[in-house]
Coordinates of C-alpha atoms and ligand atoms in Angstrom, one line a residue:
X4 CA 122.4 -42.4 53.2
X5 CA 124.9 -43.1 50.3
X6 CA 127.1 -46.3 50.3
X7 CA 129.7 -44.0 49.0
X8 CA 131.5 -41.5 51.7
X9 CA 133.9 -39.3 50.9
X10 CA 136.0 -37.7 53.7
X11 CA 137.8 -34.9 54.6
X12 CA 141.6 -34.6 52.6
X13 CA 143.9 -33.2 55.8
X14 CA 147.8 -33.3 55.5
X15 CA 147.5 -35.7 52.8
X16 CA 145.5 -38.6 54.1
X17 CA 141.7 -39.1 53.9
X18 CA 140.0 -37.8 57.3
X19 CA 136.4 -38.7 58.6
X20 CA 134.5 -36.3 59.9
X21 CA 135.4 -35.4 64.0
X22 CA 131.5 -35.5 64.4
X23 CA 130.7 -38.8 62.5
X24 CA 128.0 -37.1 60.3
X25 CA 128.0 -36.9 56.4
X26 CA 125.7 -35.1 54.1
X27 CA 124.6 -36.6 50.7
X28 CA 124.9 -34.9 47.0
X29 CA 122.2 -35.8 45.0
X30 CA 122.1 -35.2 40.9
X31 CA 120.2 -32.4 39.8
X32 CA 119.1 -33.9 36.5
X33 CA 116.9 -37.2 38.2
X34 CA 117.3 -36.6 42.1
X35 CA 119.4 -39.6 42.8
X36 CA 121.5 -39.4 45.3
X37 CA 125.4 -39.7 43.9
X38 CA 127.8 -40.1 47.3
X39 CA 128.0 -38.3 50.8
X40 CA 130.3 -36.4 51.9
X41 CA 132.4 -35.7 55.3
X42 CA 130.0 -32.9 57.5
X43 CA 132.7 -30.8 58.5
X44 CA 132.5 -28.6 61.4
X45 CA 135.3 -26.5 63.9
X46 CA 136.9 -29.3 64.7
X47 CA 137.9 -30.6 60.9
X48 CA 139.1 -26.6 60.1
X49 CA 141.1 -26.4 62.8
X50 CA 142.8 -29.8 61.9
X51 CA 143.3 -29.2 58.0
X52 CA 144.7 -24.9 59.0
X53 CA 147.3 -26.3 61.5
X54 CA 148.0 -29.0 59.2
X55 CA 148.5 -26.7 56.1
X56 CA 150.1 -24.1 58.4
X57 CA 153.3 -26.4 59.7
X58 CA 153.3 -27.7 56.0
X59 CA 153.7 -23.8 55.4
X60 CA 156.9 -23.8 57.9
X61 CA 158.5 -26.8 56.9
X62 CA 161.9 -26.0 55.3
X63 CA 160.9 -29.3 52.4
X64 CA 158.0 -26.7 51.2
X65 CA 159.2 -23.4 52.4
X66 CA 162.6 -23.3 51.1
X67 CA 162.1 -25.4 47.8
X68 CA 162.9 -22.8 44.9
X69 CA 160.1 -21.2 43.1
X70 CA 161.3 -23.0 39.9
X71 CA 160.3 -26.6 41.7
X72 CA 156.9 -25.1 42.7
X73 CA 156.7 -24.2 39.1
X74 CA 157.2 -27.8 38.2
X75 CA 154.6 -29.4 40.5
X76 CA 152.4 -26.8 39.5
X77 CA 153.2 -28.4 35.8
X78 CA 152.7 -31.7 37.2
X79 CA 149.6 -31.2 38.7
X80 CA 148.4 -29.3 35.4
X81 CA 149.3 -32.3 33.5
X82 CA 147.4 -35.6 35.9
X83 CA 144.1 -33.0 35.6
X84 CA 144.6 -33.2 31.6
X85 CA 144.8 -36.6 32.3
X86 CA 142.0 -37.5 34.0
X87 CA 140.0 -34.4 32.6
X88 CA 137.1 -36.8 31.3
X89 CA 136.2 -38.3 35.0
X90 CA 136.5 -35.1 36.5
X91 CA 134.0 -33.4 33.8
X92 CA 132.1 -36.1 34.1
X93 CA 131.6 -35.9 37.8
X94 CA 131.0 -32.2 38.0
X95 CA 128.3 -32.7 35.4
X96 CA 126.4 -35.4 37.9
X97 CA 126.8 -33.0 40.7
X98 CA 125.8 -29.8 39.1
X99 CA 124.1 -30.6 36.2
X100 CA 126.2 -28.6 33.7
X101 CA 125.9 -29.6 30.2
X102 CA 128.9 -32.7 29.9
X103 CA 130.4 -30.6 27.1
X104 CA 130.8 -27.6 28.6
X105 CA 132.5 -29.3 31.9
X106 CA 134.7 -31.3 29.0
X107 CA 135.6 -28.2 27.6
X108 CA 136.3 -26.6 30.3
X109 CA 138.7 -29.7 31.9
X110 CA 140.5 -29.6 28.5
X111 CA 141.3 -25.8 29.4
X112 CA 141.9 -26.1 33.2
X113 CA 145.6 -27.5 32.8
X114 CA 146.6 -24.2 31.0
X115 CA 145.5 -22.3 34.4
X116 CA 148.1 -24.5 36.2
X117 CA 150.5 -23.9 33.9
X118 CA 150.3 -20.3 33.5
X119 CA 151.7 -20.0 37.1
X120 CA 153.6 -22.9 36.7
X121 CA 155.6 -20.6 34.5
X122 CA 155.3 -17.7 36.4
X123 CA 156.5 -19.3 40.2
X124 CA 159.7 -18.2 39.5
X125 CA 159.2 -14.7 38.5
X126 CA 158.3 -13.7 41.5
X127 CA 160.6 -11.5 43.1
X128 CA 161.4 -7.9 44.5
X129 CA 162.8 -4.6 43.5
X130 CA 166.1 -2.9 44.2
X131 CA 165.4 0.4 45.5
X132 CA 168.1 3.3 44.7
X133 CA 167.6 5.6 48.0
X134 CA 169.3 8.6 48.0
X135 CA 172.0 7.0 50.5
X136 CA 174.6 5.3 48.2
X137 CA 175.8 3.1 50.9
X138 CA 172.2 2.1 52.1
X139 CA 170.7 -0.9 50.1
X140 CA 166.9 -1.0 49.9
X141 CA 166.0 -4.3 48.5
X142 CA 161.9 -5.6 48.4
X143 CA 161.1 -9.3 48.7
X144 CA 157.7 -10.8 47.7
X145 CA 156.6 -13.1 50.5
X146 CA 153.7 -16.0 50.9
X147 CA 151.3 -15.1 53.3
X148 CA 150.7 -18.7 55.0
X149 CA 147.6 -20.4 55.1
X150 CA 144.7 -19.1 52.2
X151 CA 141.4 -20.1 53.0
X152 CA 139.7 -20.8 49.7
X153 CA 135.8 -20.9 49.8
X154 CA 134.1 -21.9 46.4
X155 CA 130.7 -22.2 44.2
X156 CA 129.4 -24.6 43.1
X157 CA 128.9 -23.7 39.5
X158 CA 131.9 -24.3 38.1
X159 CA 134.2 -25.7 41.4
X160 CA 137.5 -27.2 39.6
X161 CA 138.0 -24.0 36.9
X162 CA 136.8 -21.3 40.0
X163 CA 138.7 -23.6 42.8
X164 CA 141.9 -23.8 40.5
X165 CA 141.7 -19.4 40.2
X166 CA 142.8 -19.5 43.9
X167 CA 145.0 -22.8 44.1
X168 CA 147.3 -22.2 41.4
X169 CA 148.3 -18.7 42.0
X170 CA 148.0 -19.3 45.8
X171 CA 150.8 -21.9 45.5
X172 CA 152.7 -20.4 42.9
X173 CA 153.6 -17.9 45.8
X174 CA 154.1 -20.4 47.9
X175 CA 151.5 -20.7 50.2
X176 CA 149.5 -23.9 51.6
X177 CA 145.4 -23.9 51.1
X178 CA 142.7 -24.9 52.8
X179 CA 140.0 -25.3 50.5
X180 CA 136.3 -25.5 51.7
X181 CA 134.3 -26.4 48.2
X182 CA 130.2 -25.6 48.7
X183 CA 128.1 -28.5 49.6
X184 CA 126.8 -29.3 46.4
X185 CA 129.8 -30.1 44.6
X186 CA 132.3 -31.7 46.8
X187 CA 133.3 -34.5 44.7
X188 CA 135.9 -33.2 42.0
X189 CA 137.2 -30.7 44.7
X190 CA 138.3 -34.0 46.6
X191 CA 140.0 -35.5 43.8
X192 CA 141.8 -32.3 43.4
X193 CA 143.5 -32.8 46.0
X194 CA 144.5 -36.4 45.7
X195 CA 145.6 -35.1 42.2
X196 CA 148.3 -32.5 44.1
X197 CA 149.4 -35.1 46.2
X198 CA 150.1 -37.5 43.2
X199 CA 151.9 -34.6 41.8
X200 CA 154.6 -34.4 44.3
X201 CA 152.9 -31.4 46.6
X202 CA 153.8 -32.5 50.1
X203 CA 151.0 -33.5 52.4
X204 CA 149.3 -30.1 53.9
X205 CA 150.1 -28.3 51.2
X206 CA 146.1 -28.6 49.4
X207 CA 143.6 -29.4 52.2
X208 CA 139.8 -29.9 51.8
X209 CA 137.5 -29.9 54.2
X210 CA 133.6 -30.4 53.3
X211 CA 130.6 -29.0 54.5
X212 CA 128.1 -26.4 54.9
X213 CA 128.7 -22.7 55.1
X214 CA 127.8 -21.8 58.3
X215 CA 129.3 -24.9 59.8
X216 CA 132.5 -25.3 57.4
X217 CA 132.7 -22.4 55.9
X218 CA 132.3 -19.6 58.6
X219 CA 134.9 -21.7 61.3
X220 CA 137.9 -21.4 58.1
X221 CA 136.7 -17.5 57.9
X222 CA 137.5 -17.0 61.6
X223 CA 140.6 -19.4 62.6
X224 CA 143.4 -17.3 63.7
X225 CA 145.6 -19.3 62.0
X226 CA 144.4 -18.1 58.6
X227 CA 146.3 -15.4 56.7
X228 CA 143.9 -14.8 54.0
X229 CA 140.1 -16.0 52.8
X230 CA 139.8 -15.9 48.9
X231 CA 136.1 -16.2 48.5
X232 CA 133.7 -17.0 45.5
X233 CA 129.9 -17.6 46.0
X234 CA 127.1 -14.8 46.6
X235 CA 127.7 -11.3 48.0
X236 CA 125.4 -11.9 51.2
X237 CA 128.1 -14.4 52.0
X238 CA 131.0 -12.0 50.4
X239 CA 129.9 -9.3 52.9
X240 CA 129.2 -11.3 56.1
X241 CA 133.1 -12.6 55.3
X242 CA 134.5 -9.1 55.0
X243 CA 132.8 -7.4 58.1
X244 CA 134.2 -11.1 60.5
X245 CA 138.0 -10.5 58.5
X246 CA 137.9 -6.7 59.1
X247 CA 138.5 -6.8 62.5
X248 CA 141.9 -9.0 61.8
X249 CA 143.2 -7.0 59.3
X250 CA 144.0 -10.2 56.6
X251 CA 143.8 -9.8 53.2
X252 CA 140.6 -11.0 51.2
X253 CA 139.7 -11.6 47.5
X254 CA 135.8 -11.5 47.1
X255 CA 134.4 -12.3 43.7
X256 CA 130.5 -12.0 43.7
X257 CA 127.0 -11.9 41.9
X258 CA 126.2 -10.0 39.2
X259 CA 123.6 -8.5 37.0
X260 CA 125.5 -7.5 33.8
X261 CA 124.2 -5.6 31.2
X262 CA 124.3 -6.4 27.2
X263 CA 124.1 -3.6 25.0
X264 CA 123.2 -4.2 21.5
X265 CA 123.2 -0.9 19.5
X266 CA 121.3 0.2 16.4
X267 CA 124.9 -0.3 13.8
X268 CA 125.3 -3.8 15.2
X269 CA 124.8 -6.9 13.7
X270 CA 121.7 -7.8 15.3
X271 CA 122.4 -11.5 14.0
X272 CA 125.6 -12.0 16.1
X273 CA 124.2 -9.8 19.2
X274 CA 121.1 -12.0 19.4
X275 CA 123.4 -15.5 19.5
X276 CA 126.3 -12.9 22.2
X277 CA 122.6 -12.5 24.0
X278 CA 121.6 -16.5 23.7
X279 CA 125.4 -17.4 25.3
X280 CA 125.1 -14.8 27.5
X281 CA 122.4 -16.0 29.3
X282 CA 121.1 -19.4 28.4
X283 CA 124.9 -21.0 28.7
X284 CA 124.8 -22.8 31.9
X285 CA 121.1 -22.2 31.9
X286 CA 122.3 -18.9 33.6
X287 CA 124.1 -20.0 36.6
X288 CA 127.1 -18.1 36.0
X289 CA 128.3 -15.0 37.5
X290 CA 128.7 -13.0 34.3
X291 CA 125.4 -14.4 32.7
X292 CA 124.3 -11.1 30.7
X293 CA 120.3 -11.1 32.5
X294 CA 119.6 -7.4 31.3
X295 CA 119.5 -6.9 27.7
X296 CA 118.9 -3.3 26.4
X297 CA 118.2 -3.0 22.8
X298 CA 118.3 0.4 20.6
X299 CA 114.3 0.6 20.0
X300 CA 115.2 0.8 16.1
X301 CA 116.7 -3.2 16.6
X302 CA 114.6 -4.1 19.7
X303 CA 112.4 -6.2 17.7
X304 CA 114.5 -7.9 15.0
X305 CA 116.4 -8.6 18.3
X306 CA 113.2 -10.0 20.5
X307 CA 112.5 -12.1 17.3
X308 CA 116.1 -13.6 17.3
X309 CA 116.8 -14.4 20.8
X310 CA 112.8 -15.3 21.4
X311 CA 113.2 -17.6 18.5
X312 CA 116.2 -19.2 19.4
X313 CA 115.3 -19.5 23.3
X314 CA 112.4 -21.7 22.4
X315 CA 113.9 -23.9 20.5
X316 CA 116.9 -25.0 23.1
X317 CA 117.0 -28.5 23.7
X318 CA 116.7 -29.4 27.3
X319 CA 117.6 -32.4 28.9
X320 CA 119.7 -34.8 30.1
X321 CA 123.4 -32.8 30.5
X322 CA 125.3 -36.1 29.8
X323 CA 123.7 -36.6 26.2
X324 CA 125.4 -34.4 23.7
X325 CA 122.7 -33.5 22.0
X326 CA 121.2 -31.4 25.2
X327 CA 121.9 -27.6 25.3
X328 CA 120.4 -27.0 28.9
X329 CA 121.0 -29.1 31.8
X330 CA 119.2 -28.4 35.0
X331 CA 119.9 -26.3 37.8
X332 CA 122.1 -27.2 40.2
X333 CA 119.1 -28.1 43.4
X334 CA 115.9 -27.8 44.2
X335 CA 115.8 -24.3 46.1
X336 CA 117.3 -22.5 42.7
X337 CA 114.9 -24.2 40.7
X338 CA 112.3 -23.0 43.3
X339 CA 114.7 -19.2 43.4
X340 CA 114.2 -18.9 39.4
X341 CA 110.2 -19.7 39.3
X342 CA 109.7 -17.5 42.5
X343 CA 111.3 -14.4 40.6
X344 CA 109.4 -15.3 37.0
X345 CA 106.1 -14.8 39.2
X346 CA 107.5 -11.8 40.7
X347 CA 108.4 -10.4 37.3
X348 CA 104.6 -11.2 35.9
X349 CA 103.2 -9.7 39.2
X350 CA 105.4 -6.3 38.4
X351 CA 103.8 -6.5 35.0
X352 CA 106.4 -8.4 33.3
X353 CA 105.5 -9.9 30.0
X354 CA 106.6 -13.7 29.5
X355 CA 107.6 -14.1 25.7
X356 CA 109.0 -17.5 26.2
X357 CA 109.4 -20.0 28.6
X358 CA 108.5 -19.0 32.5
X359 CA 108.0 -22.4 33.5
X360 CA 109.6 -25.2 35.7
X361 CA 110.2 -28.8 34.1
X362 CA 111.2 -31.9 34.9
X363 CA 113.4 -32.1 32.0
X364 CA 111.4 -34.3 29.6
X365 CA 110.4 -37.2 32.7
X366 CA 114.1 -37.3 34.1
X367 CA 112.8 -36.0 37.5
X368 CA 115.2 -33.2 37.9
X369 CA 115.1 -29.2 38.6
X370 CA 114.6 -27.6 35.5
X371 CA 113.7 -24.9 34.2
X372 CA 112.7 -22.6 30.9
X373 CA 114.7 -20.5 29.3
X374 CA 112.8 -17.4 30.0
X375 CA 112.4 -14.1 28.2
X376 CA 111.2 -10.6 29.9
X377 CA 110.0 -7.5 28.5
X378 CA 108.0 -5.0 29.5
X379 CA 110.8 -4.1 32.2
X380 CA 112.3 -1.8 33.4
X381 CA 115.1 -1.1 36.3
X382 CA 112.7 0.0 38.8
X383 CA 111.7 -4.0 39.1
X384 CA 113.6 -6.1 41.2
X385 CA 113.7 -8.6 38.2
X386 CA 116.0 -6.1 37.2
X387 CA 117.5 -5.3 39.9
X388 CA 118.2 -8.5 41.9
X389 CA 120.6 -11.4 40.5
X390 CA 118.4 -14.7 39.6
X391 CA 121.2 -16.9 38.6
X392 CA 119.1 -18.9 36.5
X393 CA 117.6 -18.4 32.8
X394 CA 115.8 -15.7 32.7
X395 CA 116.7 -12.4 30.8
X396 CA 115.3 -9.0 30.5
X397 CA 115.2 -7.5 27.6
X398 CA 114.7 -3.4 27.5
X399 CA 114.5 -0.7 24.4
X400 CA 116.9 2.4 24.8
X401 CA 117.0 5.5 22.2
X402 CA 120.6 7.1 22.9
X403 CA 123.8 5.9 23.9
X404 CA 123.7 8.4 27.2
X405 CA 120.8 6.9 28.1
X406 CA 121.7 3.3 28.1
X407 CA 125.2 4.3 30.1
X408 CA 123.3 5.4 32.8
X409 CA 120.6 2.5 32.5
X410 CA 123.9 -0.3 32.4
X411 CA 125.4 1.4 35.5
X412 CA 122.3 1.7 37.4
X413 CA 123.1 -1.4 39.0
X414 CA 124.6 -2.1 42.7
X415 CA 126.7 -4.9 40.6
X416 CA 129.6 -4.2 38.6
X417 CA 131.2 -7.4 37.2
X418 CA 130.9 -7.6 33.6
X419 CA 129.3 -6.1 30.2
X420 CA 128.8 -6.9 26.6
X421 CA 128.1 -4.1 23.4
X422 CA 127.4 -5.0 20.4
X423 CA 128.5 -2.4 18.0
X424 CA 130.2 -1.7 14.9
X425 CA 131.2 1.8 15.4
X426 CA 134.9 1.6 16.9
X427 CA 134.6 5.1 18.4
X428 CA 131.4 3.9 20.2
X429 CA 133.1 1.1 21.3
X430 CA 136.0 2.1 23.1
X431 CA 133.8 5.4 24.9
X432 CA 131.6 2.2 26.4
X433 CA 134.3 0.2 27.5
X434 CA 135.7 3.4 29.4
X435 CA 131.9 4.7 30.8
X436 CA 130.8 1.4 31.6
X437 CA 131.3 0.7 35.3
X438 CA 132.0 -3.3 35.3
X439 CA 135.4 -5.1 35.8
X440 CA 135.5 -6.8 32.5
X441 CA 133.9 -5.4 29.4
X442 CA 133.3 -7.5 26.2
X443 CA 132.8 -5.8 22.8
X444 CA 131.2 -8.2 20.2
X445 CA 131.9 -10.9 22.5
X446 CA 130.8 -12.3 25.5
X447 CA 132.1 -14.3 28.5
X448 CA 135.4 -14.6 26.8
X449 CA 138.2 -15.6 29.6
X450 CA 141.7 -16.4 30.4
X451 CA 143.7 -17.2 33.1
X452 CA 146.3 -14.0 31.6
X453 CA 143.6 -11.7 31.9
X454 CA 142.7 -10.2 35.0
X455 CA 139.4 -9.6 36.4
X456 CA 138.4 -8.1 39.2
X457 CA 134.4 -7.1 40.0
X458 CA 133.2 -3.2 40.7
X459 CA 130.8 -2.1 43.2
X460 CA 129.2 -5.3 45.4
X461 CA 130.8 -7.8 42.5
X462 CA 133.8 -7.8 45.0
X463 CA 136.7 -6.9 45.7
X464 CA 140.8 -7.9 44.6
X465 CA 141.8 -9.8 41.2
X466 CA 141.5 -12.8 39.9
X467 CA 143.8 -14.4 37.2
X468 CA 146.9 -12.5 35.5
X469 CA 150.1 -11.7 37.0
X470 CA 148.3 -9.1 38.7
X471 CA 146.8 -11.5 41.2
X472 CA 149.5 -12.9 42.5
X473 CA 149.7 -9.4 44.9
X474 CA 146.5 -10.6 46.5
X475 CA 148.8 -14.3 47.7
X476 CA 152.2 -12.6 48.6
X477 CA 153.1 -9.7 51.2
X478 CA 156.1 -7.2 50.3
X479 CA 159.3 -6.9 53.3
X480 CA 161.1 -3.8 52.5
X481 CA 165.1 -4.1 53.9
X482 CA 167.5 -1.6 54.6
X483 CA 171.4 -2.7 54.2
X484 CA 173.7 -0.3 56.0
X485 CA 176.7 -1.4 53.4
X486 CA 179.2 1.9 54.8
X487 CA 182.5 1.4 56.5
X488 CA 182.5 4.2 58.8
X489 CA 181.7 4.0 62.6
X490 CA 177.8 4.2 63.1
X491 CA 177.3 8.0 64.7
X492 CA 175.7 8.5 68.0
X493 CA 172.4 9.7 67.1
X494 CA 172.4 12.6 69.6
X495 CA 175.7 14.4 68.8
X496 CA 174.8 16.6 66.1
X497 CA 176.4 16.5 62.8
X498 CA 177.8 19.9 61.9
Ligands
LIG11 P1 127.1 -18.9 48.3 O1 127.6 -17.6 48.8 O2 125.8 -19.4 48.8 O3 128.1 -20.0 48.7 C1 129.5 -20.0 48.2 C2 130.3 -20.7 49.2 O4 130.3 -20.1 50.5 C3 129.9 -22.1 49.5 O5 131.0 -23.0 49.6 C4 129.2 -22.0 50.8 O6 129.1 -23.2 51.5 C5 130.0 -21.0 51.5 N1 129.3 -20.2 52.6 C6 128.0 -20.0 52.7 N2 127.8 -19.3 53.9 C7 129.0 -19.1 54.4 C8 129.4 -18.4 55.6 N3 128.6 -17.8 56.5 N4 130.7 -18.4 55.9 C9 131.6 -19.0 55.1 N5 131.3 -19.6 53.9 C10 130.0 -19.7 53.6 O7 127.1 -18.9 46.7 P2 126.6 -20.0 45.7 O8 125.1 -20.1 45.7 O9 127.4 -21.3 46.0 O10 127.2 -19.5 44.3 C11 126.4 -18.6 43.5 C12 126.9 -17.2 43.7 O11 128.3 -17.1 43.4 C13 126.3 -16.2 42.7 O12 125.9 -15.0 43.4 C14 127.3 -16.0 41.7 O13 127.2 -14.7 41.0 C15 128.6 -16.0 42.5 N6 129.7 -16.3 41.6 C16 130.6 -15.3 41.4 C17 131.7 -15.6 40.6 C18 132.8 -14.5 40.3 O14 133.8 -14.8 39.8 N7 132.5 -13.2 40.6 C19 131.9 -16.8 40.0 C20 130.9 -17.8 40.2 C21 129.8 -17.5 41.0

């Protein structure tokens, strides 16, 4: 076991675990083990919701005025600029993502806090003009209480900070329950919101496993809402124990998006829109672009590109800045990844490069290839099922009907890419492609402005935007009687 524990962060102090138990978090790139971390179980949830929930009640956080949430939303955007090198640096021991992509995406992360630091204090209601001139109808945008936020581990601050920011925008407390692999920076957070000025209670995390942390948060009474990001197994086991209760939920799930690269593209800038698509983050994101179709006429010059440029990524070590694939995140995705490359060969797959685990150059850790498919098709469950890892399929199409119905022939529906020059072609895609976001001569562009939301089993509610600030607040309708006459007894009938 680690010399280094963290614990718990409940009401604003550091709390061990009620059962004594921690669990270590090893790096993915050479096995060592980094720090453990509090096992959190019942006990822990039920401290950190009651402790978030009479944070929720007390007049210091529920009657401050949305402009001062706005500012310690600012402040708390500003200490994560601050410290954004020790917090990229940490993620990228815990899940092995490349140190300049965690740095960029720290530099970035303070723009999410201050996006609703801005928009705290325009939230607010409608007047309603009835058809009663002396009855007021007036709306009022409310915070729901305690949000349960349950993340990934693939990118934990930037898809922790989605639900935090808006969630307190609204005013609302949080208990956060980061996944097991990447507790650290989640931790940190926290401290970070107290150092801000948030009052103790209002950002809770509690660590641990899913079915022992996660599950207990999903089903305490106390909780008004579960904003969840991770798999959709997990998505749906979440939604059928909240249905019963009737609280809201924001699910944002797997994928398996397509990107289209037509025959009037330029197959130069498709092939490096394919590379990004699904080599960044040696796949292990939700919108990594795994199935490639190709108009048969560039399939080839296409193959040739991405093949060429797959083989040649540098893999290694994610702290040296030279490396353009880290590892994956632990040993049962690298394990995941190889298991469906041998599925793939045993459905008659065809590897054209890569399809092969590594220890990343001697380092010890859970690599693996970047991996190109063809010979595939969407009867395969290569095709089919998401890998979360870096491996794409790439498949030839002849017409633009065809491919439609190829993209959408999918149980996922998060995001896709085309690749087009044709403007009318374009814009008929974006509207018959059935995915949440839709990239044209891009891909995995993203904002906190712009909301997403997934299609089909990619989940349910939005993220990001003004738009998802509906999912943390609950509208009261009220009714003014502002007339001066005598109220009339409502069984004498009005002539
Ligand atoms: P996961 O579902 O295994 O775990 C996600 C979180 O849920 C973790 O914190 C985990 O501990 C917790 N959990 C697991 N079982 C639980 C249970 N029974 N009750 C409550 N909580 C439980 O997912 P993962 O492997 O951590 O993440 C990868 C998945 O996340 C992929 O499918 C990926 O596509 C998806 N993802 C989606 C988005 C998006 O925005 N749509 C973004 C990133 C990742």
């Amino acid at each position: 076991m680690s010399e280094k524990k963290l614990n718990h962060v409940i009401g604003g102090e550091h709390v061990p675990p009620a059962s004594g138990e921690y669990f270590e978090s090893t790096n993915p790139a050479t096995r060592e083990v980094l720090y453990s971390a509090a096992r959190g179980e019942a006990a822990d949830v039920d401290r950190a919701v009651q402790s978030a929930r009479a944070t929720f009640e007390d007049a210091r956080w529920r009657d401050l005025s949305q402009t001062k949430r706005g500012h310690l939303l600012r402040r708390l955007g500003d200490l994560i600029g601050e410290k954004a090198e020790e917090l990229a640096r940490m993620e990228t021991l815990d899940n092995g993502k490349l140190l300049r992509e965690m740095a960029g995406q720290m530099v970035g992360l303070p723009e999410y806090y201050y996006y609703y630091a801005g928009l705290a204090d325009k939230i607010h209601g409608d007047f309603i003009p009835t058809s009663d001139r002396t009855v007021l109808n007036y709306t009022m945008r409310e915070p729901l209480g305690v949000v349960g936020a349950i993340t990934p581990w693939n990118s934990p601050l930037t898809l922790t900070t989605s639900k935090l920011a808006p969630a307190l925008c609204a005013g609302n407390t949080v208990v956060i329950k980061p996944s097991e692999y990447t507790s650290a920076t989640i931790l940190r957070l926290a401290e970070l919101a107290l150092e801000a000025g948030l009052p103790p209670g209002a950002v809770n995390v509690v660590t641990g496993y899913g079915v022992e942390a996660g599950q207990p948060l999903v089903d305490h009474p106390a909780l008004a809402k579960i904003s969840f990001t991770g798999s959709t197994a997990t998505g749906a086991r979440i939604a059928s124990a909240t249905a019963g209760r009737f609280i809201g939920s924001t699910l944002e799930l797997g994928g398996k998006s397509p990107n289209i690269v037509f025959e009037d593209a330029n197959v130069a800038n498709a092939a490096m829109g394919v590379v990004a698509g699904i080599f960044a983050a040696a796949g292990q994101t939700c919108i990594a672009g795994s199935r490639v179709f190709a108009h048969r006429s560039v399939y080839d010059e296409l193959l040739e590109r991405v093949t060429e440029r797959a083989a040649r990524i540098r893999m290694g070590d994610p702290l040296d800045e030279a490396t353009e694939i880290g590892p994956l995140a632990f040993a049962d995705q690298q394990e995941k990844v190889g298991g469906y490359v041998d599925l793939g060969r045993a459905e008659g797959a065809r590897v054209l490069t890569g399809g092969r685990p590594s220890d990343g150059g001697g380092l010890g850790g859970y690599f693996y290839e970047p991996t190109v498919l063809v010979d595939v098709d969407n009867s395969m469950r290569v095709v089919r099922e998401e890998i979360f890892g870096p491996v794409c399929a790439i498949m030839p199409f002849d017409s633009e009907e065809e491919v439609v119905r190829l993209a959408n022939d999918t149980e996922y529906g998060l995001a896709a890419g085309v690749w087009t020059s044709n403007l009318s072609r374009a814009y008929r895609m974006a509207s018959r492609l059935e995915a949440g976001t839709i990239w044209l001569n891009t891909y995995r562009a993203m904002s906190p402005m712009s909301p997403r939301q997934g299609f089909k089993s990619s989940g349910v509610g939005i993220e990001h935007g003004t738009e998802t600030i509906k999912e943390y607040t609950r509208l009261k309708s009220v009714w003014v009687n502002t007339s001066e006459e005598p109220v009339a007894d409502p069984f004498v009938l009005r002539s």
